[in-house]
Short mmCIF file of C-alpha atoms in Angstrom, two decimals:
data_model
loop_
_atom_site.label_atom_id
_atom_site.label_comp_id
_atom_site.label_asym_id
_atom_site.label_seq_id
_atom_site.Cartn_x
_atom_site.Cartn_y
_atom_site.Cartn_z
CA MET A 1 2.95 -17.02 -48.03
CA PRO A 2 6.42 -15.55 -47.58
CA GLN A 3 8.14 -14.35 -50.72
CA ARG A 4 11.74 -14.74 -51.81
CA ALA A 5 13.47 -12.73 -54.50
CA ILE A 6 16.07 -14.76 -56.37
CA ARG A 7 18.30 -13.42 -59.09
CA PHE A 8 19.40 -15.73 -61.89
CA SER A 9 21.71 -15.13 -64.79
CA GLU A 10 20.00 -14.74 -68.15
CA THR A 11 21.22 -18.18 -69.22
CA THR A 12 19.82 -19.83 -66.08
CA ASP A 13 16.54 -17.93 -66.39
CA LYS A 14 16.14 -19.06 -70.00
CA CYS A 15 16.80 -22.68 -68.98
CA ILE A 16 14.22 -22.39 -66.18
CA ARG A 17 11.59 -21.01 -68.60
CA ASP A 18 12.34 -23.73 -71.19
CA VAL A 19 12.19 -26.59 -68.67
CA ALA A 20 9.03 -25.19 -67.05
CA ALA A 21 7.32 -25.06 -70.44
CA LYS A 22 8.59 -28.50 -71.46
CA ARG A 23 7.40 -30.16 -68.25
CA GLY A 24 4.01 -28.45 -68.29
CA PHE A 25 4.37 -26.11 -65.31
CA SER A 26 2.04 -23.13 -65.27
CA SER A 27 4.96 -20.74 -64.80
CA PRO A 28 8.71 -20.67 -64.14
CA THR A 29 7.85 -19.82 -60.50
CA ALA A 30 5.82 -23.04 -60.20
CA PHE A 31 8.81 -24.99 -61.54
CA ILE A 32 11.20 -23.31 -59.08
CA ARG A 33 8.78 -23.98 -56.20
CA HIS A 34 8.55 -27.64 -57.25
CA ALA A 35 12.34 -27.96 -57.60
CA VAL A 36 12.91 -26.49 -54.13
CA GLU A 37 10.29 -28.79 -52.57
CA GLN A 38 11.85 -31.81 -54.26
CA GLU A 39 15.31 -30.82 -53.07
CA LEU A 40 14.12 -30.34 -49.49
CA ALA A 41 12.29 -33.68 -49.47
CA GLY A 42 15.29 -35.37 -51.06
CA HIS A 43 17.64 -34.32 -48.27
CA LYS A 44 15.29 -35.76 -45.66
CA GLU A 45 15.11 -38.99 -47.63
CA GLU A 46 18.89 -39.10 -48.10
CA LEU A 47 19.38 -38.56 -44.37
CA ALA A 48 16.94 -41.38 -43.55
CA ASN A 49 18.72 -43.68 -46.00
CA ALA A 50 22.10 -42.81 -44.52
CA GLU A 51 20.78 -43.51 -41.02
CA GLN A 52 19.46 -46.88 -42.16
CA ARG A 53 22.79 -47.79 -43.77
CA LEU A 54 24.67 -46.71 -40.64
CA ALA A 55 22.36 -48.73 -38.38
CA ALA A 56 22.74 -51.79 -40.63
CA GLY A 57 26.53 -51.41 -40.55
CA ILE A 58 26.58 -51.13 -36.77
CA GLU A 59 24.34 -54.20 -36.47
CA GLN A 60 26.64 -56.17 -38.77
CA VAL A 61 29.68 -55.23 -36.70
CA ARG A 62 27.84 -56.18 -33.51
CA LEU A 63 26.98 -59.58 -34.94
CA GLU A 64 30.61 -60.13 -35.95
CA VAL A 65 32.04 -59.01 -32.60
CA LEU A 66 29.68 -61.06 -30.43
CA PRO A 67 31.21 -64.46 -31.34
CA LEU A 68 34.69 -63.01 -30.82
CA GLY A 69 33.76 -62.01 -27.28
CA ARG A 70 32.45 -65.49 -26.60
CA ALA A 71 35.61 -67.06 -28.00
CA GLN A 72 37.73 -64.76 -25.84
CA GLN A 73 35.75 -65.76 -22.73
CA ALA A 74 36.16 -69.45 -23.60
CA LEU A 75 39.90 -68.99 -24.10
CA PHE A 76 40.20 -67.17 -20.78
CA ALA A 77 38.31 -69.98 -19.03
CA LEU A 78 40.60 -72.56 -20.65
CA VAL A 79 43.77 -70.74 -19.58
CA ASP A 80 42.35 -70.23 -16.09
CA SER A 81 41.58 -73.95 -15.78
CA LEU A 82 45.05 -74.86 -17.06
CA ALA A 83 46.67 -72.53 -14.53
CA LYS A 84 44.62 -74.06 -11.71
CA VAL A 85 45.66 -77.59 -12.73
CA LEU A 86 49.31 -76.61 -12.94
CA LEU A 87 49.26 -74.80 -9.61
CA THR A 88 47.49 -77.72 -7.98
CA CYS A 89 49.63 -80.51 -9.42
CA VAL A 90 53.13 -79.00 -9.58
CA PRO A 91 54.81 -78.98 -6.17
CA GLU A 92 56.73 -75.98 -4.84
CA PRO A 93 60.52 -76.38 -4.93
CA VAL A 94 62.04 -76.75 -1.50
CA GLY A 95 64.84 -74.82 0.15
CA ASP A 96 67.62 -73.38 -2.02
CA ALA A 97 66.11 -74.82 -5.22
CA LYS A 98 63.23 -72.32 -5.08
CA GLU A 99 65.27 -69.27 -6.16
CA ALA A 100 66.84 -71.14 -9.08
CA ALA A 101 63.44 -72.55 -10.11
CA VAL A 102 61.85 -69.07 -10.03
CA ALA A 103 64.69 -67.61 -12.14
CA LYS A 104 64.40 -70.43 -14.70
CA ALA A 105 60.60 -70.07 -14.77
CA GLN A 106 60.85 -66.33 -15.42
CA ASN A 107 63.29 -66.98 -18.26
CA ARG A 108 60.98 -69.65 -19.77
CA TYR A 109 58.01 -67.29 -19.40
CA THR A 110 59.80 -64.48 -21.20
CA ARG A 111 60.71 -66.85 -24.06
CA LEU A 112 57.12 -68.10 -24.22
CA VAL A 113 55.70 -64.59 -24.45
CA LYS A 114 58.27 -63.57 -27.10
CA SER A 115 57.49 -66.69 -29.12
CA ALA A 116 53.76 -65.99 -28.92
CA GLY A 117 54.36 -62.37 -29.92
CA GLN A 118 56.37 -63.42 -32.97
CA ALA A 119 53.57 -65.73 -34.06
CA MET A 120 51.05 -62.89 -33.94
CA GLY A 121 50.60 -60.04 -36.40
CA GLY A 122 49.20 -56.52 -36.47
CA ASP A 123 47.85 -54.91 -33.30
CA SER A 124 48.05 -58.21 -31.43
CA LYS A 125 51.80 -58.22 -31.92
CA LEU A 126 52.04 -54.71 -30.45
CA ALA A 127 49.97 -55.74 -27.44
CA MET A 128 52.17 -58.79 -26.90
CA GLN A 129 55.30 -56.63 -27.21
CA GLU A 130 53.96 -54.38 -24.46
CA LEU A 131 53.52 -57.45 -22.26
CA VAL A 132 57.10 -58.55 -22.93
CA ASN A 133 58.42 -55.08 -22.17
CA ARG A 134 56.44 -54.98 -18.90
CA GLY A 135 57.80 -58.39 -17.94
CA GLU A 136 61.40 -57.26 -18.50
CA GLY A 137 60.96 -53.99 -16.55
#
């Protein structure tokens, strides 16, 4: 077996001898060997526990995000259907009225997006603001 030479202060050495005697170890070296083995096994166990907690946390987040993705897909489908109905049922303006109608529609769209952005909070508000800025540019 490989050997290691470890130096301890006199106070630490006295504590090691006292604890080894109290706990029934055959020698202070046996106590040190046991303490090192326990420490090494403990780190493996702590790592396994941390991995389990991390995996459980990731699974919980996945379960919370999954319904959000479904809701987003449903909302997209609803907006897509609404756009199709509007585009199908609303006639194109004719002649000179088309330019005025497009200008009014762009103005209404900008107001709609700004209104939606004001109703939102946090990161969603920033994303909506980027949309408004892109629409104005």
